Tab-separated table of C-alpha atoms in Angstrom:
chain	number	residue	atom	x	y	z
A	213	UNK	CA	0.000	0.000	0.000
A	214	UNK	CA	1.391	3.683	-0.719
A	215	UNK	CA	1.705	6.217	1.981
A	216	UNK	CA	-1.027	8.086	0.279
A	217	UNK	CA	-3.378	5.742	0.643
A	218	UNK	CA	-2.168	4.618	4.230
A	219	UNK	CA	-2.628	8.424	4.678
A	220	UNK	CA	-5.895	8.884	3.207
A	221	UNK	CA	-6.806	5.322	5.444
A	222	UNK	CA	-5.934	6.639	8.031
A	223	UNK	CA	-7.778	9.691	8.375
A	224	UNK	CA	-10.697	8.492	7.391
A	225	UNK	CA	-10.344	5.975	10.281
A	226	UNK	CA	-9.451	8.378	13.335
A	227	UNK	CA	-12.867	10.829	11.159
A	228	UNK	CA	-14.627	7.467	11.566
A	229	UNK	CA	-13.793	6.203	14.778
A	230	UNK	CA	-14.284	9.344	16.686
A	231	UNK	CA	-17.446	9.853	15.149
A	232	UNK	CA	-18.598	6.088	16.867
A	233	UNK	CA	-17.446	7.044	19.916
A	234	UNK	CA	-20.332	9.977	19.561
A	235	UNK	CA	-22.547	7.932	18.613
A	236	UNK	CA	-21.935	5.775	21.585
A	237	UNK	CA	-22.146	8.866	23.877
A	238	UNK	CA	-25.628	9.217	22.270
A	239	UNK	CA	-26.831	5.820	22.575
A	240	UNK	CA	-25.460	6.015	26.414
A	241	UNK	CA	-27.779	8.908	27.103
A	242	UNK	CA	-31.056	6.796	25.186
A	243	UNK	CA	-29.788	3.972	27.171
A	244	UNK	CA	-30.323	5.579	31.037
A	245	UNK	CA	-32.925	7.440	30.219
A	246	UNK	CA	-34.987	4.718	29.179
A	247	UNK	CA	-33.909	2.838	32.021
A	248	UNK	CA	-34.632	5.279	34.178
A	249	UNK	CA	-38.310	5.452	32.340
A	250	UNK	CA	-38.321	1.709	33.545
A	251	UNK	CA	-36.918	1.918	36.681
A	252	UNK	CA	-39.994	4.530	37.832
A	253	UNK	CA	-42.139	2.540	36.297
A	254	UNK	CA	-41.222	-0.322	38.364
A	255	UNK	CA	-42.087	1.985	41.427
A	256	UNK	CA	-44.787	3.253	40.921
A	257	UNK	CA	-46.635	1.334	37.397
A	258	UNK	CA	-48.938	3.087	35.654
A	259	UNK	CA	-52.988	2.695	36.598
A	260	UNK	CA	-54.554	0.776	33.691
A	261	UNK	CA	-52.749	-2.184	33.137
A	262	UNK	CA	-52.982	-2.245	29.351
A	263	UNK	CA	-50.832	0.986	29.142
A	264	UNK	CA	-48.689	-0.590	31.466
A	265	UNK	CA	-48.514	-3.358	28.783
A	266	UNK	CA	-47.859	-1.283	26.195
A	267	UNK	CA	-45.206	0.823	27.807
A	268	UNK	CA	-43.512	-2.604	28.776
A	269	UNK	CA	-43.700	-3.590	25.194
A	270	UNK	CA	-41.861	-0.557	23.432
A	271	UNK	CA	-39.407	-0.301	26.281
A	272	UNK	CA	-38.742	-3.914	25.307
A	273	UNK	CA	-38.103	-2.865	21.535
A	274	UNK	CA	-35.873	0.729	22.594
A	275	UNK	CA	-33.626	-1.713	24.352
A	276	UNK	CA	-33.587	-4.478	21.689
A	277	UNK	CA	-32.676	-1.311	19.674
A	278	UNK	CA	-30.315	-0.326	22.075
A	279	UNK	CA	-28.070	-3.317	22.164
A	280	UNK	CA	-28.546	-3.862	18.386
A	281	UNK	CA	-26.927	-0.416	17.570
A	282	UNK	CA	-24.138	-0.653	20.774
A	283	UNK	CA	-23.217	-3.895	18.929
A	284	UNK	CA	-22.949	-2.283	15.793
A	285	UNK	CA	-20.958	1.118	16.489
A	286	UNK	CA	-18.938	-0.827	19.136
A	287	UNK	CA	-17.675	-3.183	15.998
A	288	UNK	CA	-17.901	-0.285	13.639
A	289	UNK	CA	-15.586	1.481	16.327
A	290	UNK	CA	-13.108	-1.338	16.177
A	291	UNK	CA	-13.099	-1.638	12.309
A	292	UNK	CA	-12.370	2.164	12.312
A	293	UNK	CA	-9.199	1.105	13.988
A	294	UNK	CA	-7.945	-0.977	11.536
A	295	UNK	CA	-5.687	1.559	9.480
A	296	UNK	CA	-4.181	2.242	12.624
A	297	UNK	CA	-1.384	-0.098	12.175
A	298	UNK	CA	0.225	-1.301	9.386
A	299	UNK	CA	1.028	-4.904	10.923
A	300	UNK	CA	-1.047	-6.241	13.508
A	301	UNK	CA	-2.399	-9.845	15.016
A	302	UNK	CA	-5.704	-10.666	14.625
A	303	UNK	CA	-7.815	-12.889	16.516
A	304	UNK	CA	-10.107	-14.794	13.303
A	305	UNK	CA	-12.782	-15.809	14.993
A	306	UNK	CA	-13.373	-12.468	16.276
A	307	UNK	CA	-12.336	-10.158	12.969
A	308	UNK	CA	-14.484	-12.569	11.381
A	309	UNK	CA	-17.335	-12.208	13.654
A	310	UNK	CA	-17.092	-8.921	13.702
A	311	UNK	CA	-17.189	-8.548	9.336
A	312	UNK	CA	-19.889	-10.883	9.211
A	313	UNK	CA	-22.088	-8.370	11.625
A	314	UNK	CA	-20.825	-5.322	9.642
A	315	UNK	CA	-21.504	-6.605	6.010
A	316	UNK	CA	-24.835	-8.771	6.764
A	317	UNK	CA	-26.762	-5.989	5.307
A	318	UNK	CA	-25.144	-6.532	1.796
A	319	UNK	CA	-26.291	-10.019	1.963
A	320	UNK	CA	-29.738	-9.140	3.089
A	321	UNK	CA	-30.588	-6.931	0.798
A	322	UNK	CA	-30.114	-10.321	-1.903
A	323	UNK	CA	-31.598	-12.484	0.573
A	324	UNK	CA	-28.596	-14.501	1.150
A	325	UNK	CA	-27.936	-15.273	4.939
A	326	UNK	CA	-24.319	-14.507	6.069
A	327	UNK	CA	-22.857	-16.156	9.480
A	328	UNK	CA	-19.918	-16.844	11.044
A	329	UNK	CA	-19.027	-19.839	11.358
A	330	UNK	CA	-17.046	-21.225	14.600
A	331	UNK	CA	-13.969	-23.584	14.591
A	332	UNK	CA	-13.833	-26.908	15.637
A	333	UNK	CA	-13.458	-26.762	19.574
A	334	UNK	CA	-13.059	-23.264	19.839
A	335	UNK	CA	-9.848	-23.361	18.412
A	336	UNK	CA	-7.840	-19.673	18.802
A	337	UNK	CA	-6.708	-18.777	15.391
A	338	UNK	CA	-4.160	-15.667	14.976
A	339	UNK	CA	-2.944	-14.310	12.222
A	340	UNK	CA	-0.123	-11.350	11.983
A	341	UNK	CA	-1.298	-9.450	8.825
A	342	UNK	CA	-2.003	-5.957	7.406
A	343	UNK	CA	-5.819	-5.697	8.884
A	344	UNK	CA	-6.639	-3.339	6.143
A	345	UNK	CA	-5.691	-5.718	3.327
A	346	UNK	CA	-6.726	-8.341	5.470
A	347	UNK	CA	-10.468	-6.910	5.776
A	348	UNK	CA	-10.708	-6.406	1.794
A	349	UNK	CA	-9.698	-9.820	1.061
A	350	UNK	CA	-12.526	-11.057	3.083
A	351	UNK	CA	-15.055	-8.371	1.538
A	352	UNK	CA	-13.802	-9.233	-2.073
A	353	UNK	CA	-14.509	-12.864	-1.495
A	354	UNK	CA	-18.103	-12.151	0.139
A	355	UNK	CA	-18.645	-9.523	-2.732
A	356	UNK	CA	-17.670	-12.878	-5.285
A	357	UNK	CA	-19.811	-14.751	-3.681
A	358	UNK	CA	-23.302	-12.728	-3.506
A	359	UNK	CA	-22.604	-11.911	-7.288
A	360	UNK	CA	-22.595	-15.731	-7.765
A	361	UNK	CA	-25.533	-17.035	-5.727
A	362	UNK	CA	-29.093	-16.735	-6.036
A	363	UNK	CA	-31.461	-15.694	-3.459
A	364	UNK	CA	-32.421	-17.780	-0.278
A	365	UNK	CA	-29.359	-19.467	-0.711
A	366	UNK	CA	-26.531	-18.930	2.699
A	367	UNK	CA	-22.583	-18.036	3.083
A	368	UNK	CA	-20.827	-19.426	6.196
A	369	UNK	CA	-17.422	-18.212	6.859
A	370	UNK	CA	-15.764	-19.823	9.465
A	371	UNK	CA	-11.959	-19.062	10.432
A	372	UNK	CA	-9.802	-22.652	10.155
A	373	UNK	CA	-6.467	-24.099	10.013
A	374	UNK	CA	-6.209	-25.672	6.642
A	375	UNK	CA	-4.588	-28.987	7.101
A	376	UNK	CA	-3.942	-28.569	10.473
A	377	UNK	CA	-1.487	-25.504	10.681
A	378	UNK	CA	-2.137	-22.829	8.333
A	379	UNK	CA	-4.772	-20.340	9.094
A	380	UNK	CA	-7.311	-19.967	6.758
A	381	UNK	CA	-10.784	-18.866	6.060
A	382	UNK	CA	-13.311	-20.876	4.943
A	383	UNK	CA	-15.882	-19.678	2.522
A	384	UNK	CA	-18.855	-22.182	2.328
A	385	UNK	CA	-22.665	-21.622	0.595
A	386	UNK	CA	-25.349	-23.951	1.256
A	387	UNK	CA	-29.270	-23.942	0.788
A	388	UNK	CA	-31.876	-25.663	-1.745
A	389	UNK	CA	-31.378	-23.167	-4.410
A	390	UNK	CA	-27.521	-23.695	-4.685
A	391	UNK	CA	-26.134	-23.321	-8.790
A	392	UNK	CA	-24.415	-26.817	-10.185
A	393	UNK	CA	-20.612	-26.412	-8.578
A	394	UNK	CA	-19.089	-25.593	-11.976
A	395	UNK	CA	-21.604	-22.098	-12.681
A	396	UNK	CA	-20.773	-21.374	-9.423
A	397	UNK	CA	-17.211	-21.019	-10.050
A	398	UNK	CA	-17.712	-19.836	-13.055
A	399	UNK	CA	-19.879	-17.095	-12.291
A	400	UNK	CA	-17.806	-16.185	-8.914
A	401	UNK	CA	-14.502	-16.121	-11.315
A	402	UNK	CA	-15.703	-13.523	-13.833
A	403	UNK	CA	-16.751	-11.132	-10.900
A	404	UNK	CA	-14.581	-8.165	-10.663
A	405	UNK	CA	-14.329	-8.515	-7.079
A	406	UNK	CA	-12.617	-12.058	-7.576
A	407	UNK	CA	-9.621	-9.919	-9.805
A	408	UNK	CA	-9.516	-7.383	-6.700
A	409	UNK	CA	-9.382	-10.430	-4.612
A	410	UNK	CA	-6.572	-12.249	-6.411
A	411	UNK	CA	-4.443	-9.098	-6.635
A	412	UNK	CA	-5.406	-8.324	-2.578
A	413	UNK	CA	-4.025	-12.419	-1.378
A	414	UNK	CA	-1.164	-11.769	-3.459
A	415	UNK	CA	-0.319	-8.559	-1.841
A	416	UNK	CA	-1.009	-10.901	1.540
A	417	UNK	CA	1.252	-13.603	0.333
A	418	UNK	CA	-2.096	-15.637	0.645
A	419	UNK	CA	-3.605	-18.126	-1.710
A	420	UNK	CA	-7.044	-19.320	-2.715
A	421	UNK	CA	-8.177	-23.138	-2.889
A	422	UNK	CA	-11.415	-23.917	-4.432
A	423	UNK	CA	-13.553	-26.940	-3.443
A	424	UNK	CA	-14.854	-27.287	-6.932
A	425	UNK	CA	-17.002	-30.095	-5.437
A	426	UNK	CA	-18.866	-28.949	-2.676
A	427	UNK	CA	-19.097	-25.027	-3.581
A	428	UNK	CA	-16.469	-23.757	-1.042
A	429	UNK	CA	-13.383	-22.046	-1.089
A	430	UNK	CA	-10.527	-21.188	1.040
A	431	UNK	CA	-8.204	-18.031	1.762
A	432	UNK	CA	-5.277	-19.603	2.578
A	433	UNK	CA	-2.444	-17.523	4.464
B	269	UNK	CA	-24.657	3.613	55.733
B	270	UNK	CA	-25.175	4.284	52.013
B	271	UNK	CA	-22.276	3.939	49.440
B	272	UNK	CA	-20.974	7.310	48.725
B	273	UNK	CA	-20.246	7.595	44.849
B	274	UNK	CA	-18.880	10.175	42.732
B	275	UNK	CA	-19.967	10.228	38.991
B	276	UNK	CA	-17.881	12.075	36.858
B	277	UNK	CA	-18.815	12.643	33.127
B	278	UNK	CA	-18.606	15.529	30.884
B	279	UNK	CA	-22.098	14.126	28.486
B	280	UNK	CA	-24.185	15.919	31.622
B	281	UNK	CA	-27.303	14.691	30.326
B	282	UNK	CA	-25.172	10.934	30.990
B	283	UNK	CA	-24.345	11.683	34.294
B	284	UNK	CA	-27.719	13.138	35.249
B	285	UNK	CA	-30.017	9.836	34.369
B	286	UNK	CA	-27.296	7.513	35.425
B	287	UNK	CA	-27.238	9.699	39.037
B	288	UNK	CA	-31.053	9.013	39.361
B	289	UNK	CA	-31.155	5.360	38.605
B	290	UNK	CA	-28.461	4.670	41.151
B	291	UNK	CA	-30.407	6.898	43.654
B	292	UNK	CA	-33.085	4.474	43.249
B	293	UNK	CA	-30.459	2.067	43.972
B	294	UNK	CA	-30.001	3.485	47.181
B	295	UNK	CA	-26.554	5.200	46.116
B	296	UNK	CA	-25.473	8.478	47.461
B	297	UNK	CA	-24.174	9.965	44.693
B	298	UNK	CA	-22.827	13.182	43.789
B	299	UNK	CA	-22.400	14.265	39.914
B	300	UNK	CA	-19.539	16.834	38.068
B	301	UNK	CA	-18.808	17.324	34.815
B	302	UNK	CA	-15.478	18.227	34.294
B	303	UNK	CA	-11.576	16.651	35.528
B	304	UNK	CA	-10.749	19.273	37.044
B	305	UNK	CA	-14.555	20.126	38.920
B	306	UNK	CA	-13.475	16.124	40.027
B	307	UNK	CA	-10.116	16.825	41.604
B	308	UNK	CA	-12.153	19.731	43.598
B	309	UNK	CA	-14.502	17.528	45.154
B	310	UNK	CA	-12.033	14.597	46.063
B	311	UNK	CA	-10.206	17.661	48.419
B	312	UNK	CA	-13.427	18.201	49.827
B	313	UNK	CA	-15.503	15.359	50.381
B	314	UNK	CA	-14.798	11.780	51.120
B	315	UNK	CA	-16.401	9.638	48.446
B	316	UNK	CA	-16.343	5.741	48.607
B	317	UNK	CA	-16.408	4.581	44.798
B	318	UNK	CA	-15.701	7.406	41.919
B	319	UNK	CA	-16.740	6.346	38.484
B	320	UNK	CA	-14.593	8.378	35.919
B	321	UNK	CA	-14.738	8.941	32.269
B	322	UNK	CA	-11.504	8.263	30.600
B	323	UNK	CA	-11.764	10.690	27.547
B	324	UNK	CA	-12.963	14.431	28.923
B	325	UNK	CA	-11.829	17.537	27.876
B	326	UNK	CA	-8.632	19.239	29.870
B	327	UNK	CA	-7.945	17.123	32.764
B	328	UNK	CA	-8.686	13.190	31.604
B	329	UNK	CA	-9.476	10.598	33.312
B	330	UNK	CA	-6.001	8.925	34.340
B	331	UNK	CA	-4.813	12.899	35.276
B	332	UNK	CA	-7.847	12.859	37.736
B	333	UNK	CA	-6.867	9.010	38.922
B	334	UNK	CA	-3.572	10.340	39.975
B	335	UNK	CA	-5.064	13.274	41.694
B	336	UNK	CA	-7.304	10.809	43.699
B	337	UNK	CA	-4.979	8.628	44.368
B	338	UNK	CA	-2.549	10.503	46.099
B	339	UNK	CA	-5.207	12.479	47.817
B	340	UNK	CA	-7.584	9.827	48.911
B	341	UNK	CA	-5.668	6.482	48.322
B	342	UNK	CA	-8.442	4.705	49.601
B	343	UNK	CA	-11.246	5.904	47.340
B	344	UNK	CA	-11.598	3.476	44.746
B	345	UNK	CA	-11.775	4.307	41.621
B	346	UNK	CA	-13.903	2.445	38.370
B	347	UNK	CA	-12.661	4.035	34.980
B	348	UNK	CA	-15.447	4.577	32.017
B	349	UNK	CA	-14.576	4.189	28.138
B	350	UNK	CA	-15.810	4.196	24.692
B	351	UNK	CA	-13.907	1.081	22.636
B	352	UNK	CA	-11.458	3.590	21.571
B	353	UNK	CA	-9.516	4.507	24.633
B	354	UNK	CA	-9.879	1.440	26.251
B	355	UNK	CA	-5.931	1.343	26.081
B	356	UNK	CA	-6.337	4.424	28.629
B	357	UNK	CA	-8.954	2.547	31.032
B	358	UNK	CA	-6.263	-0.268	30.862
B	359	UNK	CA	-3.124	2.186	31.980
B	360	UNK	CA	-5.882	3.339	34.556
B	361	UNK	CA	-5.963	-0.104	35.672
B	362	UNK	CA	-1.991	0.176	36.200
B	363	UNK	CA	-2.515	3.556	38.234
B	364	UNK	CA	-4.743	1.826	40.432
B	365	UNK	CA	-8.138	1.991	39.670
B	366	UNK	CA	-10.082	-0.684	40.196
B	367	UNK	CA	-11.826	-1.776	37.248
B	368	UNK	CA	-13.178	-0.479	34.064
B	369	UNK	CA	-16.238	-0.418	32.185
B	370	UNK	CA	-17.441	-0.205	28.496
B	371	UNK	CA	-19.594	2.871	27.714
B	372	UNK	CA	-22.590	2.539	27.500
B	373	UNK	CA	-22.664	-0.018	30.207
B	374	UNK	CA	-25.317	-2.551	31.887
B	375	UNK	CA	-26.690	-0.761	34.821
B	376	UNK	CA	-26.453	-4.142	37.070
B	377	UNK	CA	-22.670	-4.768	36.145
B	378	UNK	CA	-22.085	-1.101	37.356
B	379	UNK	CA	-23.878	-1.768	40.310
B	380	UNK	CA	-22.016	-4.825	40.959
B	381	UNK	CA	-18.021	-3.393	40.350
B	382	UNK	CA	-19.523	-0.386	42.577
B	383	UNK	CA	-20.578	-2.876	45.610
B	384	UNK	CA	-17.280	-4.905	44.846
B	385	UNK	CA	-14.777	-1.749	45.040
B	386	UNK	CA	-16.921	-0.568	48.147
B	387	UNK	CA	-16.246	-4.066	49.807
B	388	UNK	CA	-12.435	-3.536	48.853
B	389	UNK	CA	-12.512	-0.162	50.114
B	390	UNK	CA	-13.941	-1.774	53.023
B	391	UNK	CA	-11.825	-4.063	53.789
B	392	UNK	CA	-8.907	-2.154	53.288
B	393	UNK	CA	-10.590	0.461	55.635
B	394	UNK	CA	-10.706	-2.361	58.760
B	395	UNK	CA	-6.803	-3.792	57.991
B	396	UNK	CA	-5.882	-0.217	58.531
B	397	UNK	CA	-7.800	-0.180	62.015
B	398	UNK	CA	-6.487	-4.009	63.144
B	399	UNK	CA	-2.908	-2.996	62.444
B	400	UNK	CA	-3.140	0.499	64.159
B	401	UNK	CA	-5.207	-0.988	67.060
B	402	UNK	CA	-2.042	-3.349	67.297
B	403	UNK	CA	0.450	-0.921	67.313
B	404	UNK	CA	-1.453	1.125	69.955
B	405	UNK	CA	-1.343	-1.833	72.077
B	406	UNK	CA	2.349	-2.657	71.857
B	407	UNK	CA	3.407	1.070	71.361
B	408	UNK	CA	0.773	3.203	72.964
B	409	UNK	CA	3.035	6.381	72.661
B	410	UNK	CA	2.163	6.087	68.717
B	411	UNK	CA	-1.160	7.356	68.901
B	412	UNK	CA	-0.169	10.518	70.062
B	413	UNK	CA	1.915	10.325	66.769
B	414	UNK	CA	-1.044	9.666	64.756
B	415	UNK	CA	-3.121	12.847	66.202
B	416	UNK	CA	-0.214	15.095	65.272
């Protein structure tokens, strides 16, 4: 990466990242004062107990609400960070937890279900990398893949060490209305985000394996 | 007697709800808004438990930790953060406070580090007495020493 871009990354992380930490001011404030709502309701409830019901109900959804967007700034907050260094360690499981919960929308909106995926008995999985590059790689090969499948269909990336040592990440789709293997890689190979992610692994020293079998692939590091 | 806490926050609107839903809790607490408003307060009044925002503008949080604990080296202290400084909250840690939250936190987990650090404080509070009450006995010249 050139300084100019590690410059340009950079700011827009620290823009970005303070800006969370507003937000999370914000939701702090929605957070007590609702819970203070509840907390004097608990005293004293109100008379009729439908309203009391009904107050009960959409404090239920505020703080649903609540956690849903502390989740997501708290993550955004972290992602923010990323430029921050240009060598770091990851922990997979949770950089891939935390992508999967940032980019779910993009699968949504196709009606593809994204998850992460966990490794077999909790395994820890690090990986010293650029977290910038690191990030696109895995948002190149989720990009690939949503171009490739058709609705109602499901991605599962789960962090993994391929053949025992190697830390990898493994991209699998499942559901009923899965493409034959061989238009799946065909389709997910003339996507522009699979040339971006080529290029990006390369720059990682990282490789791709295909599954042409069982529609999954692997970024290999 | 009630726990004495000190809340100090410069989002006032923060401070303010968070003040009222641990006086329901049966907390005496006492609210500023600035470091430096903080570091007034600790001369003054004796707190048990101060909660303390790491990131606030002029003094910051480990600046005001410092001023606690050399003032009040009892007073236990529970640092606040966004994600972003949680570095700080960690350093705090290493200054001496006594744990650290995330921001915006679970009202019960706040309520539980601030009944933990009171029973440290505690504690603390009565090994001071045993060992003076000892050295009374086998030195009683000292507590004219300690009235000084």
């Amino acid at each position: 990466m050139n300084p100019e871009t590690e410059k340009t990354l950079t700011f827009f992380g620290k823009m970005t990242a303070n800006l969370t930490h507003e937000v999370k001011n914000v939701l702090a404030i929605i957070q007590e004062s609702a819970g203070l709502m509840e907390d004097i309701t608990a005293i004293c409830p109100l008379t009729e107990k439908k309203y009391q019901e009904k107050f009960n109900r959409s404090m239920a959804t505020i703080k649903q609400q609540l956690h849903r967007g502390i989740d997501l700034t708290t993550q955004f907050n972290r992602f923010a960070h990323t430029p921050d260094r240009a060598s770091a360690e990851l922990n997979l499981v949770d950089t891939v937890g935390q992508f999967c919960l940032l980019t779910e929308r993009f699968a949504r909106l196709k009606h593809i279900g994204l998850t992460a995926g966990e490794p077999p008995a909790n395994e820890r999985i690090r990986l010293t990398t650029n977290p910038v590059q690191f990030y696109m790689a895995l948002f190149f090969s989720l990009e690939s893949c949503l171009t490739a499948l058709p609705a109602d269909t499901e991605i599962r990336i789960t962090p993994q060490k391929k053949g025992g040592k190697s830390p990898a990440i493994e991209y699998a789709c499942t559901g009923d209305h899965l493409p034959p293997a061989e238009e799946f890689f065909q389709q997910l190979q003339a996507a522009d985000a699979w040339s971006e992610l080529r290029e990006m692994i390369g720059q990682l020293q990282g490789e791709v394996e295909c599954d042409t079998n069982d529609l999954r692939f692997w970024l290999i590091f | 007697m009630k726990t004495r806490v000190l809340l100090v926050d410069d989002e006032e609107q923060f401070v303010e709800q968070l003040s009222e839903r641990l006086k329901i809790r049966e907390y005496d607490v006492s609210a500023c808004y600035s470091g430096e408003e903080a570091v007034e307060q600790i001369k003054q009044y004796l707190y048990d438990v101060v909660i303390l925002d790491v990131a606030m503008p002029g003094m910051d949080g480990n600046e005001v930790l410092k001023h606690i604990k050399e003032q009040r080296p009892l007073t236990e202290v529970i640092m606040l953060t966004g994600h972003a400084t949680v570095e700080s909250a960690i350093s705090g840690m290493k200054l001496g406070a006594f744990d650290y939250l995330m921001k915006p936190c679970d009202t019960d987990e706040l309520t539980r580090k601030i009944d933990n650090a009171y029973q440290r404080k505690a504690e603390q509070e009565e090994r001071i007495r045993t060992a003076k009450a000892e050295q009374y006995q086998t030195s009683p010249w000292s507590a004219l020493g300690d009235k000084k």
